[in-house]
Amino acid sequence: MTVRSAEAESSVAAQVAMAVKEMEAVDPAAVGLLNVLAFLGAEDIPRRMLRTEDGQLDRDVGGWANDRAVLMTALSTLVEKALIKFDGSGVFIHRNRQEAVAQLLEPAARKHFARSAALLVHEAMPDARLVDQWSWGARTVRHAIVAAGHLETLSVEQHLTARLRLAVARFQMMQGQLEGARVSLQRAQSLVEQVEPGGRLEATIWNDLADTHRRLGEFTRALEFAQRAHDRHRRLAVTASFGQKPVDPAKSQMEAGAETLTPDTTPDADVAADLRTRGVIEQDRGNLGDALHLLEESLQMFQTTLGVEDINTLEVLENLFAVLLEAGDLHRASRFLQYSIDIKSRLRGFGDDVEDSRLLLDILRGEVPAAEGSKQLSERFHRRYGAHHQFTADGLRLLGATLTVSGRTDEARTALQTALNVDETNLGPHHYRVAQSRVALMRLNLHVLDLAAAMNEAIQALDIVRRTPALDRPAVFRLIGIADAVADVGDVAEQRPFLDLLESHLLHGAGDPETVMEMNGAVSRALTRSGDRALLASDIDAALAEYERALGFARTTTDTHLDDFDAEVRIGFLAALRGDAPLAREHWRSALDLFKDDALAAWSLWFLVRMYGQLASKGGHSPAARDVLDQLLEDAEKEGKVTRFRGSISSLVPEGWFVKESITLLAADGKANVIASAEPLDPSTDTSQYAGIQGDRLRKEFPGYTEHWVEERDVLGGRPGVMRSFSWAPPDGEPVTQVQLYYAMNGRGYTATATTPADNYPALDHLLLTALQSLRIEGE
């Protein structure tokens, strides 16, 4: 320090000391206010932040924090003494004056006013999730950082300091300042470990650390913290519920005892928050079933503890929407989004969120064109969050993707390049979100057939995967979407040469073996789809060549047999089309043998039946294929690999009553069923008459009835019957397609109906027919 600066500081200290001495006699509240200001930031201390409803805190600071008139008088006094500047909204005080004020205080008083300043700031900080409070949060967070620093320097109020650091971290996280959030949380964790190890606050900090690591793409570490937080909060919740002593956090789960590890049946908001974090992490890792289960538990617990109209409940609703949307369940996803819209509409501060969600819902429902709707969303995000926020980058990526599909490639490139720049600036060049933008640019370059540029983007995206720690690579690889982008190449003939470029890159070392294997699987799927395109064009030779190459790539993957299965089934289908039943059986048996030793054995056979129907819709049906499938099903039934249902209910029949029996088969997803029934008939009614009666009833009673075909076919184990395919539109539901079979014999009429939504029928065509034709009349 120079002599001149030392003299200046001494002069400031003398001025402050003289002013304080004068004010102590005439305006002691001003002295208390000045003492608090000494432990806040020097710039723009919000007047609103200097207010509290806490009577004790008001008394602690000198009686000005709960009385506007006293506060304004105190501010005027400090302005008059030239100690501060005040513009009506914010207070400004030079750092030298702050230091001089602090030096005048005795050590105990210094700690007292530092604590009071921290309490005022903590009380004023908004929930970081409320976007309309971000400007206020930006004004308060800088003072929270300063106040926490003073408490740490004075070694006082570690618990309060940790809570301040936690609040700061949450604001930083929502602003995309992830490294800053990590540092704030680590400092909070260190403080809590000193004063309250094993408590709730420590577990809450762990949960926030889990969310921060997740956003940074460190999913393994995130899951560790989330599980630790969940275990701790769950034990404390059970302890509170049963009045037990807290469990020693140093003990293992086994030592702690089973009674402390009961399922999450004790409602607790902290446990609900942990479940939510775990659910979102599992979604990022691709475990959508686990994610859905955890989020549903979290939702139920939040609704029980905090109520339906709470921001935490809203967050989980939106998480559930995202999981279901990714899982392809648009109907349920839209319901959750509408539910969140309804709740937000009744709360204050969510007006912009409501409009964003409504626009997104309109896009999903097709009521607003995707490109135009995405553009509106992107513009709204830019206005709300600013040009450099991660949410703005998300909006730009969505916009770029929809513009690419609609052919507006110049606009798409601008949007995607801007998103990439935002994420690189915020997160660095090796974050998975940067790779997401590169994959989107890869898709764009493929669309305009700039295959070399597409390859360059693919290489850079794969390099980001390669740089990711090994345990997190699968999640990052999934999140960037490169496998789906490569698989889509197979649908466009002009993009097909890209697969050769990619194959060359993979052969010459694209990175770690796991990533190469994943990419080989993607190439296999692309070649399969390229073969499907050739099949649809009746180019059997070209289709076979693509399927055989696909099988070669599939055999290099070890994490799943599904790609091998797909290729084998397709090669077998082509053999059946050419009438070579033995070769078709050989390939289909090879496909089934991939799963012969695990729980998917029965599934694989029915999946083969379903795939045959899908392929037949492209290449046509084959008698040889049907014969092979029938034989495979018959063999599987004899070997006990498929289940044949037989009824087990009997009843006495009251005199004069009739008996109508039925069985129902339901698809696991609820999108298809088969119902078979038998009813009494006039003994003179034959099958043709029975089918005619049923057809007349359908035409009369079913709205929008359209008949596709009616044929005489063997049914119910070789009996001469009739089958009919038709569609209709229920008044309260989506259009459906149904196939019915009819048979009449000895005064009994047999009807079986297979049903699925009309747009789902092509995928289930042969599966439904096989289920119908597997029906038998028992006891004859």
PDB file of N, CA and C in Angstrom, residues 567-625:
ATOM      1  N   ALA A 567     -31.982 -58.073 -38.859  1.00  0.00           N
ATOM      2  CA  ALA A 567     -31.392 -58.435 -40.146  1.00  0.00           C
ATOM      3  C   ALA A 567     -31.719 -59.878 -40.530  1.00  0.00           C
ATOM      4  N   GLU A 568     -31.610 -60.802 -39.569  1.00  0.00           N
ATOM      5  CA  GLU A 568     -31.913 -62.210 -39.861  1.00  0.00           C
ATOM      6  C   GLU A 568     -33.359 -62.377 -40.309  1.00  0.00           C
ATOM      7  N   VAL A 569     -34.289 -61.705 -39.634  1.00  0.00           N
ATOM      8  CA  VAL A 569     -35.709 -61.829 -40.000  1.00  0.00           C
ATOM      9  C   VAL A 569     -35.924 -61.315 -41.416  1.00  0.00           C
ATOM     10  N   ARG A 570     -35.290 -60.213 -41.760  1.00  0.00           N
ATOM     11  CA  ARG A 570     -35.480 -59.644 -43.100  1.00  0.00           C
ATOM     12  C   ARG A 570     -34.889 -60.538 -44.190  1.00  0.00           C
ATOM     13  N   ILE A 571     -33.716 -61.089 -43.932  1.00  0.00           N
ATOM     14  CA  ILE A 571     -33.130 -61.997 -44.928  1.00  0.00           C
ATOM     15  C   ILE A 571     -34.016 -63.237 -45.096  1.00  0.00           C
ATOM     16  N   GLY A 572     -34.551 -63.731 -43.984  1.00  0.00           N
ATOM     17  CA  GLY A 572     -35.479 -64.857 -44.070  1.00  0.00           C
ATOM     18  C   GLY A 572     -36.739 -64.508 -44.832  1.00  0.00           C
ATOM     19  N   PHE A 573     -37.233 -63.289 -44.646  1.00  0.00           N
ATOM     20  CA  PHE A 573     -38.438 -62.857 -45.362  1.00  0.00           C
ATOM     21  C   PHE A 573     -38.197 -62.869 -46.871  1.00  0.00           C
ATOM     22  N   LEU A 574     -37.033 -62.365 -47.296  1.00  0.00           N
ATOM     23  CA  LEU A 574     -36.733 -62.362 -48.732  1.00  0.00           C
ATOM     24  C   LEU A 574     -36.640 -63.785 -49.268  1.00  0.00           C
ATOM     25  N   ALA A 575     -36.093 -64.696 -48.481  1.00  0.00           N
ATOM     26  CA  ALA A 575     -36.042 -66.097 -48.911  1.00  0.00           C
ATOM     27  C   ALA A 575     -37.452 -66.649 -49.101  1.00  0.00           C
ATOM     28  N   ALA A 576     -38.360 -66.299 -48.162  1.00  0.00           N
ATOM     29  CA  ALA A 576     -39.743 -66.779 -48.283  1.00  0.00           C
ATOM     30  C   ALA A 576     -40.419 -66.190 -49.508  1.00  0.00           C
ATOM     31  N   LEU A 577     -40.131 -64.899 -49.788  1.00  0.00           N
ATOM     32  CA  LEU A 577     -40.718 -64.286 -50.984  1.00  0.00           C
ATOM     33  C   LEU A 577     -40.309 -65.038 -52.247  1.00  0.00           C
ATOM     34  N   ARG A 578     -39.110 -65.584 -52.248  1.00  0.00           N
ATOM     35  CA  ARG A 578     -38.618 -66.334 -53.406  1.00  0.00           C
ATOM     36  C   ARG A 578     -39.044 -67.803 -53.351  1.00  0.00           C
ATOM     37  N   GLY A 579     -39.850 -68.129 -52.334  1.00  0.00           N
ATOM     38  CA  GLY A 579     -40.375 -69.482 -52.231  1.00  0.00           C
ATOM     39  C   GLY A 579     -39.439 -70.475 -51.579  1.00  0.00           C
ATOM     40  N   ASP A 580     -38.337 -70.002 -51.004  1.00  0.00           N
ATOM     41  CA  ASP A 580     -37.362 -70.899 -50.387  1.00  0.00           C
ATOM     42  C   ASP A 580     -37.685 -71.020 -48.897  1.00  0.00           C
ATOM     43  N   ALA A 581     -38.667 -71.858 -48.568  1.00  0.00           N
ATOM     44  CA  ALA A 581     -39.104 -72.016 -47.180  1.00  0.00           C
ATOM     45  C   ALA A 581     -37.985 -72.543 -46.273  1.00  0.00           C
ATOM     46  N   PRO A 582     -37.170 -73.544 -46.704  1.00  0.00           N
ATOM     47  CA  PRO A 582     -36.093 -74.017 -45.813  1.00  0.00           C
ATOM     48  C   PRO A 582     -35.105 -72.900 -45.426  1.00  0.00           C
ATOM     49  N   LEU A 583     -34.733 -72.037 -46.405  1.00  0.00           N
ATOM     50  CA  LEU A 583     -33.804 -70.949 -46.097  1.00  0.00           C
ATOM     51  C   LEU A 583     -34.466 -69.920 -45.181  1.00  0.00           C
ATOM     52  N   ALA A 584     -35.752 -69.636 -45.410  1.00  0.00           N
ATOM     53  CA  ALA A 584     -36.471 -68.708 -44.535  1.00  0.00           C
ATOM     54  C   ALA A 584     -36.491 -69.251 -43.112  1.00  0.00           C
ATOM     55  N   ARG A 585     -36.781 -70.554 -42.988  1.00  0.00           N
ATOM     56  CA  ARG A 585     -36.814 -71.153 -41.651  1.00  0.00           C
ATOM     57  C   ARG A 585     -35.430 -71.090 -40.990  1.00  0.00           C
ATOM     58  N   GLU A 586     -34.371 -71.302 -41.775  1.00  0.00           N
ATOM     59  CA  GLU A 586     -33.014 -71.265 -41.223  1.00  0.00           C
ATOM     60  C   GLU A 586     -32.698 -69.895 -40.624  1.00  0.00           C
ATOM     61  N   HIS A 587     -33.025 -68.835 -41.365  1.00  0.00           N
ATOM     62  CA  HIS A 587     -32.723 -67.489 -40.863  1.00  0.00           C
ATOM     63  C   HIS A 587     -33.635 -67.126 -39.690  1.00  0.00           C
ATOM     64  N   TRP A 588     -34.901 -67.512 -39.777  1.00  0.00           N
ATOM     65  CA  TRP A 588     -35.810 -67.170 -38.679  1.00  0.00           C
ATOM     66  C   TRP A 588     -35.467 -67.962 -37.417  1.00  0.00           C
ATOM     67  N   ARG A 589     -35.036 -69.195 -37.605  1.00  0.00           N
ATOM     68  CA  ARG A 589     -34.606 -69.969 -36.449  1.00  0.00           C
ATOM     69  C   ARG A 589     -33.337 -69.355 -35.843  1.00  0.00           C
ATOM     70  N   SER A 590     -32.438 -68.865 -36.693  1.00  0.00           N
ATOM     71  CA  SER A 590     -31.227 -68.192 -36.189  1.00  0.00           C
ATOM     72  C   SER A 590     -31.607 -66.949 -35.387  1.00  0.00           C
ATOM     73  N   ALA A 591     -32.605 -66.228 -35.866  1.00  0.00           N
ATOM     74  CA  ALA A 591     -33.062 -65.031 -35.148  1.00  0.00           C
ATOM     75  C   ALA A 591     -33.621 -65.415 -33.782  1.00  0.00           C
ATOM     76  N   LEU A 592     -34.464 -66.449 -33.745  1.00  0.00           N
ATOM     77  CA  LEU A 592     -35.079 -66.866 -32.483  1.00  0.00           C
ATOM     78  C   LEU A 592     -34.042 -67.430 -31.517  1.00  0.00           C
ATOM     79  N   ASP A 593     -33.014 -68.093 -32.057  1.00  0.00           N
ATOM     80  CA  ASP A 593     -31.991 -68.685 -31.189  1.00  0.00           C
ATOM     81  C   ASP A 593     -31.179 -67.627 -30.450  1.00  0.00           C
ATOM     82  N   LEU A 594     -31.202 -66.390 -30.938  1.00  0.00           N
ATOM     83  CA  LEU A 594     -30.484 -65.317 -30.246  1.00  0.00           C
ATOM     84  C   LEU A 594     -31.032 -65.092 -28.841  1.00  0.00           C
ATOM     85  N   PHE A 595     -32.306 -65.464 -28.656  1.00  0.00           N
ATOM     86  CA  PHE A 595     -32.965 -65.227 -27.359  1.00  0.00           C
ATOM     87  C   PHE A 595     -33.444 -66.527 -26.705  1.00  0.00           C
ATOM     88  N   LYS A 596     -32.948 -67.652 -27.166  1.00  0.00           N
ATOM     89  CA  LYS A 596     -33.527 -68.920 -26.706  1.00  0.00           C
ATOM     90  C   LYS A 596     -33.256 -69.194 -25.229  1.00  0.00           C
ATOM     91  N   ASP A 597     -32.198 -68.600 -24.686  1.00  0.00           N
ATOM     92  CA  ASP A 597     -31.828 -68.918 -23.314  1.00  0.00           C
ATOM     93  C   ASP A 597     -32.218 -67.841 -22.305  1.00  0.00           C
ATOM     94  N   ASP A 598     -33.063 -66.899 -22.691  1.00  0.00           N
ATOM     95  CA  ASP A 598     -33.448 -65.873 -21.714  1.00  0.00           C
ATOM     96  C   ASP A 598     -34.953 -65.656 -21.733  1.00  0.00           C
ATOM     97  N   ALA A 599     -35.390 -64.685 -20.944  1.00  0.00           N
ATOM     98  CA  ALA A 599     -36.824 -64.464 -20.747  1.00  0.00           C
ATOM     99  C   ALA A 599     -37.507 -63.916 -21.987  1.00  0.00           C
ATOM    100  N   LEU A 600     -36.735 -63.554 -23.016  1.00  0.00           N
ATOM    101  CA  LEU A 600     -37.325 -62.970 -24.224  1.00  0.00           C
ATOM    102  C   LEU A 600     -37.653 -64.013 -25.289  1.00  0.00           C
ATOM    103  N   ALA A 601     -37.532 -65.286 -24.943  1.00  0.00           N
ATOM    104  CA  ALA A 601     -37.762 -66.333 -25.947  1.00  0.00           C
ATOM    105  C   ALA A 601     -39.161 -66.244 -26.537  1.00  0.00           C
ATOM    106  N   ALA A 602     -40.189 -66.160 -25.678  1.00  0.00           N
ATOM    107  CA  ALA A 602     -41.566 -66.070 -26.186  1.00  0.00           C
ATOM    108  C   ALA A 602     -41.782 -64.735 -26.901  1.00  0.00           C
ATOM    109  N   TRP A 603     -41.241 -63.658 -26.324  1.00  0.00           N
ATOM    110  CA  TRP A 603     -41.386 -62.343 -26.961  1.00  0.00           C
ATOM    111  C   TRP A 603     -40.825 -62.356 -28.381  1.00  0.00           C
ATOM    112  N   SER A 604     -39.654 -62.989 -28.559  1.00  0.00           N
ATOM    113  CA  SER A 604     -38.998 -62.948 -29.864  1.00  0.00           C
ATOM    114  C   SER A 604     -39.851 -63.605 -30.939  1.00  0.00           C
ATOM    115  N   LEU A 605     -40.568 -64.680 -30.592  1.00  0.00           N
ATOM    116  CA  LEU A 605     -41.415 -65.346 -31.581  1.00  0.00           C
ATOM    117  C   LEU A 605     -42.565 -64.442 -32.003  1.00  0.00           C
ATOM    118  N   TRP A 606     -43.213 -63.813 -31.027  1.00  0.00           N
ATOM    119  CA  TRP A 606     -44.321 -62.928 -31.381  1.00  0.00           C
ATOM    120  C   TRP A 606     -43.826 -61.665 -32.090  1.00  0.00           C
ATOM    121  N   PHE A 607     -42.617 -61.234 -31.747  1.00  0.00           N
ATOM    122  CA  PHE A 607     -42.054 -60.092 -32.453  1.00  0.00           C
ATOM    123  C   PHE A 607     -41.760 -60.465 -33.903  1.00  0.00           C
ATOM    124  N   LEU A 608     -41.312 -61.689 -34.124  1.00  0.00           N
ATOM    125  CA  LEU A 608     -41.106 -62.173 -35.487  1.00  0.00           C
ATOM    126  C   LEU A 608     -42.422 -62.138 -36.269  1.00  0.00           C
ATOM    127  N   VAL A 609     -43.499 -62.594 -35.636  1.00  0.00           N
ATOM    128  CA  VAL A 609     -44.815 -62.553 -36.296  1.00  0.00           C
ATOM    129  C   VAL A 609     -45.186 -61.113 -36.650  1.00  0.00           C
ATOM    130  N   ARG A 610     -44.953 -60.206 -35.705  1.00  0.00           N
ATOM    131  CA  ARG A 610     -45.282 -58.802 -35.953  1.00  0.00           C
ATOM    132  C   ARG A 610     -44.429 -58.225 -37.079  1.00  0.00           C
ATOM    133  N   MET A 611     -43.116 -58.551 -37.053  1.00  0.00           N
ATOM    134  CA  MET A 611     -42.234 -58.037 -38.107  1.00  0.00           C
ATOM    135  C   MET A 611     -42.624 -58.581 -39.476  1.00  0.00           C
ATOM    136  N   TYR A 612     -43.065 -59.833 -39.521  1.00  0.00           N
ATOM    137  CA  TYR A 612     -43.497 -60.376 -40.800  1.00  0.00           C
ATOM    138  C   TYR A 612     -44.635 -59.531 -41.387  1.00  0.00           C
ATOM    139  N   GLY A 613     -45.592 -59.161 -40.537  1.00  0.00           N
ATOM    140  CA  GLY A 613     -46.692 -58.336 -41.027  1.00  0.00           C
ATOM    141  C   GLY A 613     -46.202 -56.994 -41.554  1.00  0.00           C
ATOM    142  N   GLN A 614     -45.231 -56.383 -40.871  1.00  0.00           N
ATOM    143  CA  GLN A 614     -44.694 -55.101 -41.327  1.00  0.00           C
ATOM    144  C   GLN A 614     -43.968 -55.253 -42.659  1.00  0.00           C
ATOM    145  N   LEU A 615     -43.169 -56.311 -42.776  1.00  0.00           N
ATOM    146  CA  LEU A 615     -42.442 -56.521 -44.029  1.00  0.00           C
ATOM    147  C   LEU A 615     -43.390 -56.897 -45.168  1.00  0.00           C
ATOM    148  N   ALA A 616     -44.431 -57.667 -44.855  1.00  0.00           N
ATOM    149  CA  ALA A 616     -45.395 -58.048 -45.886  1.00  0.00           C
ATOM    150  C   ALA A 616     -46.125 -56.830 -46.435  1.00  0.00           C
ATOM    151  N   SER A 617     -46.298 -55.795 -45.611  1.00  0.00           N
ATOM    152  CA  SER A 617     -46.950 -54.574 -46.100  1.00  0.00           C
ATOM    153  C   SER A 617     -46.082 -53.858 -47.120  1.00  0.00           C
ATOM    154  N   LYS A 618     -44.762 -54.157 -47.119  1.00  0.00           N
ATOM    155  CA  LYS A 618     -43.850 -53.557 -48.099  1.00  0.00           C
ATOM    156  C   LYS A 618     -43.610 -54.480 -49.289  1.00  0.00           C
ATOM    157  N   GLY A 619     -43.432 -55.790 -49.008  1.00  0.00           N
ATOM    158  CA  GLY A 619     -43.048 -56.708 -50.080  1.00  0.00           C
ATOM    159  C   GLY A 619     -44.091 -57.718 -50.475  1.00  0.00           C
ATOM    160  N   GLY A 620     -45.215 -57.776 -49.740  1.00  0.00           N
ATOM    161  CA  GLY A 620     -46.264 -58.717 -50.083  1.00  0.00           C
ATOM    162  C   GLY A 620     -46.212 -59.972 -49.220  1.00  0.00           C
ATOM    163  N   HIS A 621     -47.345 -60.647 -49.135  1.00  0.00           N
ATOM    164  CA  HIS A 621     -47.432 -61.872 -48.343  1.00  0.00           C
ATOM    165  C   HIS A 621     -46.902 -63.055 -49.145  1.00  0.00           C
ATOM    166  N   SER A 622     -46.488 -64.082 -48.429  1.00  0.00           N
ATOM    167  CA  SER A 622     -45.904 -65.270 -49.049  1.00  0.00           C
ATOM    168  C   SER A 622     -46.471 -66.508 -48.387  1.00  0.00           C
ATOM    169  N   PRO A 623     -47.049 -67.430 -49.161  1.00  0.00           N
ATOM    170  CA  PRO A 623     -47.529 -68.689 -48.566  1.00  0.00           C
ATOM    171  C   PRO A 623     -46.407 -69.438 -47.844  1.00  0.00           C
ATOM    172  N   ALA A 624     -45.200 -69.377 -48.405  1.00  0.00           N
ATOM    173  CA  ALA A 624     -44.079 -70.076 -47.762  1.00  0.00           C
ATOM    174  C   ALA A 624     -43.805 -69.485 -46.381  1.00  0.00           C
ATOM    175  N   ALA A 625     -43.894 -68.151 -46.268  1.00  0.00           N
ATOM    176  CA  ALA A 625     -43.650 -67.494 -44.983  1.00  0.00           C
ATOM    177  C   ALA A 625     -44.700 -67.902 -43.962  1.00  0.00           C
TER     178      ALA A 625
END
